[in-house]
mmCIF file of C-alpha atoms in Angstrom:
data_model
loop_
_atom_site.group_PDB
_atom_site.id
_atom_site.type_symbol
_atom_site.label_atom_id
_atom_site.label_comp_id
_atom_site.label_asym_id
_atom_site.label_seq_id
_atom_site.Cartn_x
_atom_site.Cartn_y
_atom_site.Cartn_z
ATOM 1 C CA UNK A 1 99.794 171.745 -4.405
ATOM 2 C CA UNK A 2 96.095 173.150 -4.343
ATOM 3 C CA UNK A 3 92.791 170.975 -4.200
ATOM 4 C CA UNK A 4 90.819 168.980 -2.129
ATOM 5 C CA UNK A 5 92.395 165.693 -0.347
ATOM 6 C CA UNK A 6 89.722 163.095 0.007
ATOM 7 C CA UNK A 7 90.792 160.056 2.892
ATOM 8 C CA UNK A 8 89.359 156.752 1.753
ATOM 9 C CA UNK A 9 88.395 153.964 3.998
ATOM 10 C CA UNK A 10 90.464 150.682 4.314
ATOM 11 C CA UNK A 11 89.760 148.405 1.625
ATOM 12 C CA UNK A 12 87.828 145.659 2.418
ATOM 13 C CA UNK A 13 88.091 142.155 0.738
ATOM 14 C CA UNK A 14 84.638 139.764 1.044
ATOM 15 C CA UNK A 15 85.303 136.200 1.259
ATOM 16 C CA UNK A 16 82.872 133.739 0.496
ATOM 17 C CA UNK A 17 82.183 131.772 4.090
ATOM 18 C CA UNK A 18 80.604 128.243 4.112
ATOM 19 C CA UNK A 19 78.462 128.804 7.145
ATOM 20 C CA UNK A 20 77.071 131.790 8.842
ATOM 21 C CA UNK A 21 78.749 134.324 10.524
ATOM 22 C CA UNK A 22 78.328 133.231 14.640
ATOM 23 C CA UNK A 23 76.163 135.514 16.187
ATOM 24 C CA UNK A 24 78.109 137.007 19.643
ATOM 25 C CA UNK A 25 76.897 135.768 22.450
ATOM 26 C CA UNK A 26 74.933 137.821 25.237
ATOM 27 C CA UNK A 27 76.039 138.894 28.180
ATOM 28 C CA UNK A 28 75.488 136.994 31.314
ATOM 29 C CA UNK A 29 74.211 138.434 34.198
ATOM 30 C CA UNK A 30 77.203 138.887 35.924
ATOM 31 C CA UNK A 31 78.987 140.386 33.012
ATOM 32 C CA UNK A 32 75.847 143.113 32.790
ATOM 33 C CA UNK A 33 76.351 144.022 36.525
ATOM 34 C CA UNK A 34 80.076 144.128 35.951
ATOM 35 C CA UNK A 35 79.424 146.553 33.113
ATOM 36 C CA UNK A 36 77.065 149.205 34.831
ATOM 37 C CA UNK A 37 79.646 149.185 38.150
ATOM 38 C CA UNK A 38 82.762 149.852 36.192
ATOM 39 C CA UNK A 39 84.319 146.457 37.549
ATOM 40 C CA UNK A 40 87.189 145.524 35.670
ATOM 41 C CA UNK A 41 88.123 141.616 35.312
ATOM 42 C CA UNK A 42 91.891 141.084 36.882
ATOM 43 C CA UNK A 43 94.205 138.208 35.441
ATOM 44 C CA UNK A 44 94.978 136.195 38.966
ATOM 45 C CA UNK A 45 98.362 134.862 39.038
ATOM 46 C CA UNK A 46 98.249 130.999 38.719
ATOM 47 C CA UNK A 47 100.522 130.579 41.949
ATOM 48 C CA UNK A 48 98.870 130.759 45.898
ATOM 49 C CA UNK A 49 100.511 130.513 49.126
ATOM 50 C CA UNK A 50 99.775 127.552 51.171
ATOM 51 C CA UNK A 51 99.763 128.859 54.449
ATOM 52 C CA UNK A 52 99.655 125.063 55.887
ATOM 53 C CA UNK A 53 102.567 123.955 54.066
ATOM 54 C CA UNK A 54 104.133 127.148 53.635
ATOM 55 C CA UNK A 55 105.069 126.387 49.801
ATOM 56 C CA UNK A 56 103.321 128.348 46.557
ATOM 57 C CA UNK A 57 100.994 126.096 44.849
ATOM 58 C CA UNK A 58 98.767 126.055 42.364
ATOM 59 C CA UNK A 59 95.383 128.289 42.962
ATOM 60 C CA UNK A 60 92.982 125.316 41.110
ATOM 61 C CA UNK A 61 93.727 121.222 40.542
ATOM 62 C CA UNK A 62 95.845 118.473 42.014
ATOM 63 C CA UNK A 63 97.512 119.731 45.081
ATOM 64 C CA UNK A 64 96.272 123.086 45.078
ATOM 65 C CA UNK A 65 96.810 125.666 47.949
ATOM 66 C CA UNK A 66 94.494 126.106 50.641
ATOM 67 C CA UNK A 67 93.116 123.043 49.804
ATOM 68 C CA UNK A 68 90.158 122.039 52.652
ATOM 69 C CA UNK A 69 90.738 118.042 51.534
ATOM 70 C CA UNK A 70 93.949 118.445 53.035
ATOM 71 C CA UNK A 71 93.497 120.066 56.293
ATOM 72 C CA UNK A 72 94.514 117.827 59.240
ATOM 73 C CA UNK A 73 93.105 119.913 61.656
ATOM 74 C CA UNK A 74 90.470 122.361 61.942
ATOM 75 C CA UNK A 75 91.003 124.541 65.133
ATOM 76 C CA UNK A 76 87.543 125.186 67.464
ATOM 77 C CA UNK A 77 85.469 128.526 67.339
ATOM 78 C CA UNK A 78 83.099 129.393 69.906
ATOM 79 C CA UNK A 79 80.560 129.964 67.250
ATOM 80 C CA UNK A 80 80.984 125.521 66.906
ATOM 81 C CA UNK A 81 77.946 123.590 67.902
ATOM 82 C CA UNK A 82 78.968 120.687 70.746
ATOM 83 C CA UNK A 83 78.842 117.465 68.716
ATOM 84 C CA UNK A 84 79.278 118.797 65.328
ATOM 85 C CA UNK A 85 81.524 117.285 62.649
ATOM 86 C CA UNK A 86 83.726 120.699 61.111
ATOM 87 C CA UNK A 87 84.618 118.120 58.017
ATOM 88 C CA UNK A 88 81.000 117.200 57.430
ATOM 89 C CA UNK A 89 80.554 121.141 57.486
ATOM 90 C CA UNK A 90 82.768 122.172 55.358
ATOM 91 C CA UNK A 91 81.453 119.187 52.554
ATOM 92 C CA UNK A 92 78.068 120.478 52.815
ATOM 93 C CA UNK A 93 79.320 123.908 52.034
ATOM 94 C CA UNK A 94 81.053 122.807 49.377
ATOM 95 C CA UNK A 95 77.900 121.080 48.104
ATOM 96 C CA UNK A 96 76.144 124.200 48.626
ATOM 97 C CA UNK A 97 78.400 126.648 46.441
ATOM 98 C CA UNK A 98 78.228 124.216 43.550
ATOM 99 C CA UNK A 99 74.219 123.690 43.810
ATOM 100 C CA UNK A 100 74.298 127.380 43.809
ATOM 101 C CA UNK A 101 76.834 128.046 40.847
ATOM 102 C CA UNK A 102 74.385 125.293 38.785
ATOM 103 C CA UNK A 103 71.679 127.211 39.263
ATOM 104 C CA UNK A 104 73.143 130.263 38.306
ATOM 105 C CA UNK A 105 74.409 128.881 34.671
ATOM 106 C CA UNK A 106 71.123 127.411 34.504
ATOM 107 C CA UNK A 107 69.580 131.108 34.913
ATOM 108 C CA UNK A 108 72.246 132.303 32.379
ATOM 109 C CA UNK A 109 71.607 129.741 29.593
ATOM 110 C CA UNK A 110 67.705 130.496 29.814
ATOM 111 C CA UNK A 111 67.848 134.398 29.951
ATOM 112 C CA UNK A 112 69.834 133.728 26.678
ATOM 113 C CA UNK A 113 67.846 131.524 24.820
ATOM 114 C CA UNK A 114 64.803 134.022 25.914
ATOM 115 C CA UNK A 115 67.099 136.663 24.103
ATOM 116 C CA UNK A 116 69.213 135.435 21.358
ATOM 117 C CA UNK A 117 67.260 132.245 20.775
ATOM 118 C CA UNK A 118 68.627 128.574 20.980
ATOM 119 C CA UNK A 119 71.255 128.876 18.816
ATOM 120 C CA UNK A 120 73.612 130.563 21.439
ATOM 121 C CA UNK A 121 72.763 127.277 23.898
ATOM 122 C CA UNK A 122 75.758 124.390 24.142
ATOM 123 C CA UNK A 123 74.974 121.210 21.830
ATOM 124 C CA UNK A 124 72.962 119.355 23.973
ATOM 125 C CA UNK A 125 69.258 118.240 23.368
ATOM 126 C CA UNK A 126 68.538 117.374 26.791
ATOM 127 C CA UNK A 127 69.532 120.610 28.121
ATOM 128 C CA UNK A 128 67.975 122.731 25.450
ATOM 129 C CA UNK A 129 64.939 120.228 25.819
ATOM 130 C CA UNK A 130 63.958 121.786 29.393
ATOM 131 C CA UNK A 131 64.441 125.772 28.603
ATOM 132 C CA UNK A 132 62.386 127.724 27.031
ATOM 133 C CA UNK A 133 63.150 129.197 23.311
ATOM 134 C CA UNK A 134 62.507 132.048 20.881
ATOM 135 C CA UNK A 135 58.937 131.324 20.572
ATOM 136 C CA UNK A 136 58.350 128.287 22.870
ATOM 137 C CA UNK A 137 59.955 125.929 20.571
ATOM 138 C CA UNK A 138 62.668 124.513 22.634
ATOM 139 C CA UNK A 139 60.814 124.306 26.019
ATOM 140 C CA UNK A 140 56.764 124.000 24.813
ATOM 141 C CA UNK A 141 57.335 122.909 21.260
ATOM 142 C CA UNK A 142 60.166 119.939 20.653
ATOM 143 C CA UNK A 143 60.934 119.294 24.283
ATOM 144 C CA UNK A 144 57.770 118.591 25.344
ATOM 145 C CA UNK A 145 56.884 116.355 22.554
ATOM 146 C CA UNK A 146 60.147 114.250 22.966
ATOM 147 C CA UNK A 147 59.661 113.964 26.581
ATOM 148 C CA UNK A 148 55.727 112.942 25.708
ATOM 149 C CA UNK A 149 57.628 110.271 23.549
ATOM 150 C CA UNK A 150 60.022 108.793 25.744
ATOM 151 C CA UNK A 151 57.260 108.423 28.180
ATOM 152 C CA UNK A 152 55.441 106.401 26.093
ATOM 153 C CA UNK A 153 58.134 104.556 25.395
ATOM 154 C CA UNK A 154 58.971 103.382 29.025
ATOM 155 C CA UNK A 155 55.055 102.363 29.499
ATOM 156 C CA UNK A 156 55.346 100.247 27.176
ATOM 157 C CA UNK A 157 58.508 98.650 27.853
ATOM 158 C CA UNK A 158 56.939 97.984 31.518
ATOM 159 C CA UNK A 159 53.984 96.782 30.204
ATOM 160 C CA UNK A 160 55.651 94.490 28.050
ATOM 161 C CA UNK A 161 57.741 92.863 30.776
ATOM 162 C CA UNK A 162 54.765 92.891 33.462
ATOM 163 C CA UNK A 163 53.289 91.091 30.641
ATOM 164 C CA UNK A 164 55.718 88.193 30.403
ATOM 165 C CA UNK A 165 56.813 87.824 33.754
ATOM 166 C CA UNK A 166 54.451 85.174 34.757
ATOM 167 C CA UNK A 167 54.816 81.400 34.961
ATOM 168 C CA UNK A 168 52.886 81.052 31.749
ATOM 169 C CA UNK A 169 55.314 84.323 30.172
ATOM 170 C CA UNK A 170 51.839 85.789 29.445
ATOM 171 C CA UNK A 171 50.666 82.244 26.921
ATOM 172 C CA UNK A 172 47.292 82.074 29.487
ATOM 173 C CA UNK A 173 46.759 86.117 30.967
ATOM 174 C CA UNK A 174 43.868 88.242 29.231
ATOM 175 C CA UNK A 175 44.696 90.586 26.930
ATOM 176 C CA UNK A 176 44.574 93.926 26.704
ATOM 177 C CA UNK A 177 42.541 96.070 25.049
ATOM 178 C CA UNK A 178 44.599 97.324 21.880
ATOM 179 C CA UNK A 179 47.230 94.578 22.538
ATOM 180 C CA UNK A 180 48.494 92.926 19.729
ATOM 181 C CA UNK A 181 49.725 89.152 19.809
ATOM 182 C CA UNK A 182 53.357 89.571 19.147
ATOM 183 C CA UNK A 183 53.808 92.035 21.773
ATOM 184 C CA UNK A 184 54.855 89.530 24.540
ATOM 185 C CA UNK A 185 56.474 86.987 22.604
ATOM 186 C CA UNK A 186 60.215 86.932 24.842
ATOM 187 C CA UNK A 187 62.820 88.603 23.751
ATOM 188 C CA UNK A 188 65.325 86.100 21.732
ATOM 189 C CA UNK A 189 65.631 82.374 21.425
ATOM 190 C CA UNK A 190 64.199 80.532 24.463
ATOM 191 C CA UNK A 191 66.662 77.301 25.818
ATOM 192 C CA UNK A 192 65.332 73.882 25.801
ATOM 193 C CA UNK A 193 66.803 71.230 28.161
ATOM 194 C CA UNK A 194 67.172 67.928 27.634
ATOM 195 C CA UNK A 195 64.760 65.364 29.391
ATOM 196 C CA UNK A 196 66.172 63.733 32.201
ATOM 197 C CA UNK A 197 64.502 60.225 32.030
ATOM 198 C CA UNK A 198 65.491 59.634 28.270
ATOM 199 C CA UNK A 199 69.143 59.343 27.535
ATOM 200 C CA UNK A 200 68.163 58.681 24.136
ATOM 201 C CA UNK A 201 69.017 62.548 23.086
ATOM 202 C CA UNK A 202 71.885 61.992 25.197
ATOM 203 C CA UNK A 203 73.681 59.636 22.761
ATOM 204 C CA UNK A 204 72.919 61.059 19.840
ATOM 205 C CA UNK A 205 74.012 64.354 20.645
ATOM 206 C CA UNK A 206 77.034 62.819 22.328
ATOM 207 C CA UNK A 207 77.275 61.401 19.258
ATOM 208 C CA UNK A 208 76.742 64.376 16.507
ATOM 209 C CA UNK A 209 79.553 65.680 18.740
ATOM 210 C CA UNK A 210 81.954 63.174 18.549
ATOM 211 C CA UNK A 211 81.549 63.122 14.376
ATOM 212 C CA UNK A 212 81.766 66.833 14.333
ATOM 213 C CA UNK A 213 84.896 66.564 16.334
ATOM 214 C CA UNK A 214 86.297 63.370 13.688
ATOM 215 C CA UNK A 215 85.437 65.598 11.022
ATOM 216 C CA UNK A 216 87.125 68.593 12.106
ATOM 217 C CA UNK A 217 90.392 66.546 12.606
ATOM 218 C CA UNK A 218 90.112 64.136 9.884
ATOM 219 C CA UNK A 219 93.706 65.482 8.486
ATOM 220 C CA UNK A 220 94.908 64.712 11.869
ATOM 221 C CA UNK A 221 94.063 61.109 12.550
ATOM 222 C CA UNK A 222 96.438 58.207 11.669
ATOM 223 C CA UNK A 223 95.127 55.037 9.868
ATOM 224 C CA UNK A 224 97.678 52.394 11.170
ATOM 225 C CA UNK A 225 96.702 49.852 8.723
ATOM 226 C CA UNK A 226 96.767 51.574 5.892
ATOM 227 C CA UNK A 227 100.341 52.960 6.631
ATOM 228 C CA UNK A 228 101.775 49.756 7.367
ATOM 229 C CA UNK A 229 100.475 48.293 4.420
ATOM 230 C CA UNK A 230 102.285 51.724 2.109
ATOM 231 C CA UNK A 231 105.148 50.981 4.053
ATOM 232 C CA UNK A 232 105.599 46.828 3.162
ATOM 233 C CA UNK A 233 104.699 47.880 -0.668
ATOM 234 C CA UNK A 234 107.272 50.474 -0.846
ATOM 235 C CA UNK A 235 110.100 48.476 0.943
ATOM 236 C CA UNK A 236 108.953 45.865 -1.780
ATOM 237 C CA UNK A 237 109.518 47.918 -4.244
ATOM 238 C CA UNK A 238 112.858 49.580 -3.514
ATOM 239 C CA UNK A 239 114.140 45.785 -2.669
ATOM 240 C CA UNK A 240 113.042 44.838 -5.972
ATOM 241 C CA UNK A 241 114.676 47.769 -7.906
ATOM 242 C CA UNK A 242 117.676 47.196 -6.109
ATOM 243 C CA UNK A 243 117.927 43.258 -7.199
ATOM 244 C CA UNK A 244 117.321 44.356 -10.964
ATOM 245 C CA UNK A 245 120.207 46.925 -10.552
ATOM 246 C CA UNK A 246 122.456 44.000 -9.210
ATOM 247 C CA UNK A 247 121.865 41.686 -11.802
ATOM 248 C CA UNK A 248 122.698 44.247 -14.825
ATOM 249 C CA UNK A 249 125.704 44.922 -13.017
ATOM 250 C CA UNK A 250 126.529 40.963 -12.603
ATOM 251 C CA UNK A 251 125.609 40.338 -16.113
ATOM 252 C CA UNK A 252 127.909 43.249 -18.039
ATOM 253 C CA UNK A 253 131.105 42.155 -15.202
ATOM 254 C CA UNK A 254 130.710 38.319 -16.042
ATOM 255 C CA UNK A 255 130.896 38.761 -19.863
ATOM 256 C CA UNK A 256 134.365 41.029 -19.704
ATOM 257 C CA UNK A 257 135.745 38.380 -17.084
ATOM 258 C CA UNK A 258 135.010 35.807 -19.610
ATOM 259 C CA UNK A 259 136.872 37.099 -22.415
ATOM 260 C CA UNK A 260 139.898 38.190 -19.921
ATOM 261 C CA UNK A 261 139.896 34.458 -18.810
ATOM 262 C CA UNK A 262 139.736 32.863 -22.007
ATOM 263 C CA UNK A 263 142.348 34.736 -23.672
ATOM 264 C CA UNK A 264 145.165 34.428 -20.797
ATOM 265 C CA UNK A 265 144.030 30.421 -20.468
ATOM 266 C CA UNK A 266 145.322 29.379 -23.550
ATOM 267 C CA UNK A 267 148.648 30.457 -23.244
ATOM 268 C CA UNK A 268 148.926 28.970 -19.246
ATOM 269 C CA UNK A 269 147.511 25.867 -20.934
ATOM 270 C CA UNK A 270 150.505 25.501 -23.572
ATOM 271 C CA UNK A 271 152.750 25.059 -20.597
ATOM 272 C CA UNK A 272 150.631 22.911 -18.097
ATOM 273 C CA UNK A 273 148.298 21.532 -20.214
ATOM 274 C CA UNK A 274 144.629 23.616 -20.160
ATOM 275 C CA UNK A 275 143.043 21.995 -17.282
ATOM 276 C CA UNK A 276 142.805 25.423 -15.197
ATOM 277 C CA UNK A 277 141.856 27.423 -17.580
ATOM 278 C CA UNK A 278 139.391 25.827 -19.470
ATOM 279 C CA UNK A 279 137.853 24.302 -16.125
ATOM 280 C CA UNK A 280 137.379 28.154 -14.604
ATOM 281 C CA UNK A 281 135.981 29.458 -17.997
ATOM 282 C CA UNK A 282 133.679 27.114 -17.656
ATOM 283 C CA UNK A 283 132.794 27.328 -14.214
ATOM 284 C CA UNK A 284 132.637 31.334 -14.183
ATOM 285 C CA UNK A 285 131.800 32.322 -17.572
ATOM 286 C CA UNK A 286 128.637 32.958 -18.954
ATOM 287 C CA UNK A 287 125.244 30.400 -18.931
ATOM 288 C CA UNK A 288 125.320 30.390 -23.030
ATOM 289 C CA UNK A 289 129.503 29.233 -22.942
ATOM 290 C CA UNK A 290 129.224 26.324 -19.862
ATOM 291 C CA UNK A 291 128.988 23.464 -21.544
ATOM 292 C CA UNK A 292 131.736 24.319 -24.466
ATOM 293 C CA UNK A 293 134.088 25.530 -20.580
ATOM 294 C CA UNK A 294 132.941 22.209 -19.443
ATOM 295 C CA UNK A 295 134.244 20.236 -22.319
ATOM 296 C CA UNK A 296 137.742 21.486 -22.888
ATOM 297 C CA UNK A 297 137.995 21.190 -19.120
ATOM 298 C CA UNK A 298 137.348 17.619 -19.345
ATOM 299 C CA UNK A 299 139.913 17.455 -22.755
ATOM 300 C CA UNK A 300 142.830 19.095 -20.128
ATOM 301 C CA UNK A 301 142.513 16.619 -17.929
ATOM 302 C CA UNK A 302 142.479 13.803 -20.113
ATOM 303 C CA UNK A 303 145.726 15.310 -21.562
ATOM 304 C CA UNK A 304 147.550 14.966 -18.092
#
């Protein structure tokens, strides 16, 4: 198959990106010296030998190897000075390697800014504050002017509270020149005591109390009068229900005793004459028959 063969490029597919591409960030000194000597970064194993406890540990954190917390004892060289603490030593070489690895990242993060600007610093105003930027505007420019600001700030804060911290809180001192009057009026509500002579405010605060306190538990609080008096009219009332229920019942079983008693009377009465009969219809039968009862009773006994 004749003709020319062409190789294309990859495709490549642009995406729409909501921020900016991040720039890459520039090379620290040691990473430039690294470079021009050909020195290759190693991956160190995580594990150490402790040669005091004779275990593998971990190289960095809690109970790391070779740790110089956790030396008991720290054998004598005849380079040691008579009198000299090795455990203070070896602290303020430890404070010295970190003093020294601060100022190198300080050294870093300015040779950046100088190159790549202040974008490639860490998020942190105070730090970017005190270096200097692409065209003095993070070291000359906005650092300088919120420093400038803060400043101010504190001088008048002291001012202020030299101002108010007199006997008087600054009522009888001169002013100053510029000073407004509110400026050393104290901070929040001042407290007023009560007189000690006068127990007039005494009472009546004692006393505003006391109501607040009533008030609050109003709902609470018992009036023993009033209860008792509930109590009788209730009692009063349930007796007197009760008495109208036993009369109804009295008056509808008297009426059906009365007709029971009348009707078997008469016939008891043929035999013996009607003395008992008549004489207990009258006596137990209903107020409106009594006297009729109380007649033929009378008629019986006659009879006998």
């Amino acid at each position: 198959m004749g003709g020319r063969l062409a190789k294309l490029p990859p495709p490549v597919t642009q995406l729409p990106r909501a921020l900016p591409v991040p720039k890459a960030k520039p090379l620290t000194r040691w990473q430039q010296f690294a470079a021009k000597k050909g020195i290759v970064k190693r991956k160190r194993s995580k594990l150490l030998y402790d040669e005091t406890t004779g275990e593998w540990r971990r190289r960095h954190g809690y109970k790391r190897a070779n740790d110089d917390n956790d030396i008991p004892i720290i054998e004598a060289k005849a380079t040691d000075k008579p009198g000299e603490d090795p455990f203070a030593a070896l602290a303020a070489e430890k404070r010295e390697r970190v003093k020294t690895n601060r100022a190198a990242q300080l050294a870093n993060l300015k040779q950046a800014a100088k190159k790549a600007g202040p974008g490639v610093l860490p998020a942190s105003l105070r730090l970017a504050a005190t270096l200097p930027g692409e065209g003095g505007k993070v070291g000359k420019g906005v650092g300088k002017s919120l420093r400038r600001k803060e400043l101010k700030d504190d001088i008048k804060t002291a001012s202020r509270l030299a101002g108010i911290s007199t006997a008087s809180i600054g009522k009888f001192d001169k002013r100053l020149t510029g000073e407004k009057p509110g400026e050393r009026a104290p901070l929040g509500k001042r407290r007023n005591f009560m007189p000690v002579t006068d127990t007039k405010a005494e009472r009546s605060k004692a006393g505003s109390i006391a109501e607040k306190l009533l008030k609050e538990r109003s709902d609470d609080i018992l009036d023993i009068r009033k209860a008792m008096t509930r109590m009788e009219s209730q009692a009063r009332e349930e007796r007197h229900q009760a008495k109208r229920k036993r009369e109804e019942e009295s008056d509808g079983r008297g009426g059906a005793k009365k007709g029971r008693k009348a009707g078997g009377g008469g016939g008891r009465g043929g035999k013996k004459g009607g003395k008992g009969s008549a004489g207990k219809a009258g006596s137990k039968g209903a107020k409106g028959f009594k006297g009729a009862a109380g007649k033929a009773g009378k008629a019986g006994k006659g009879r006998r």
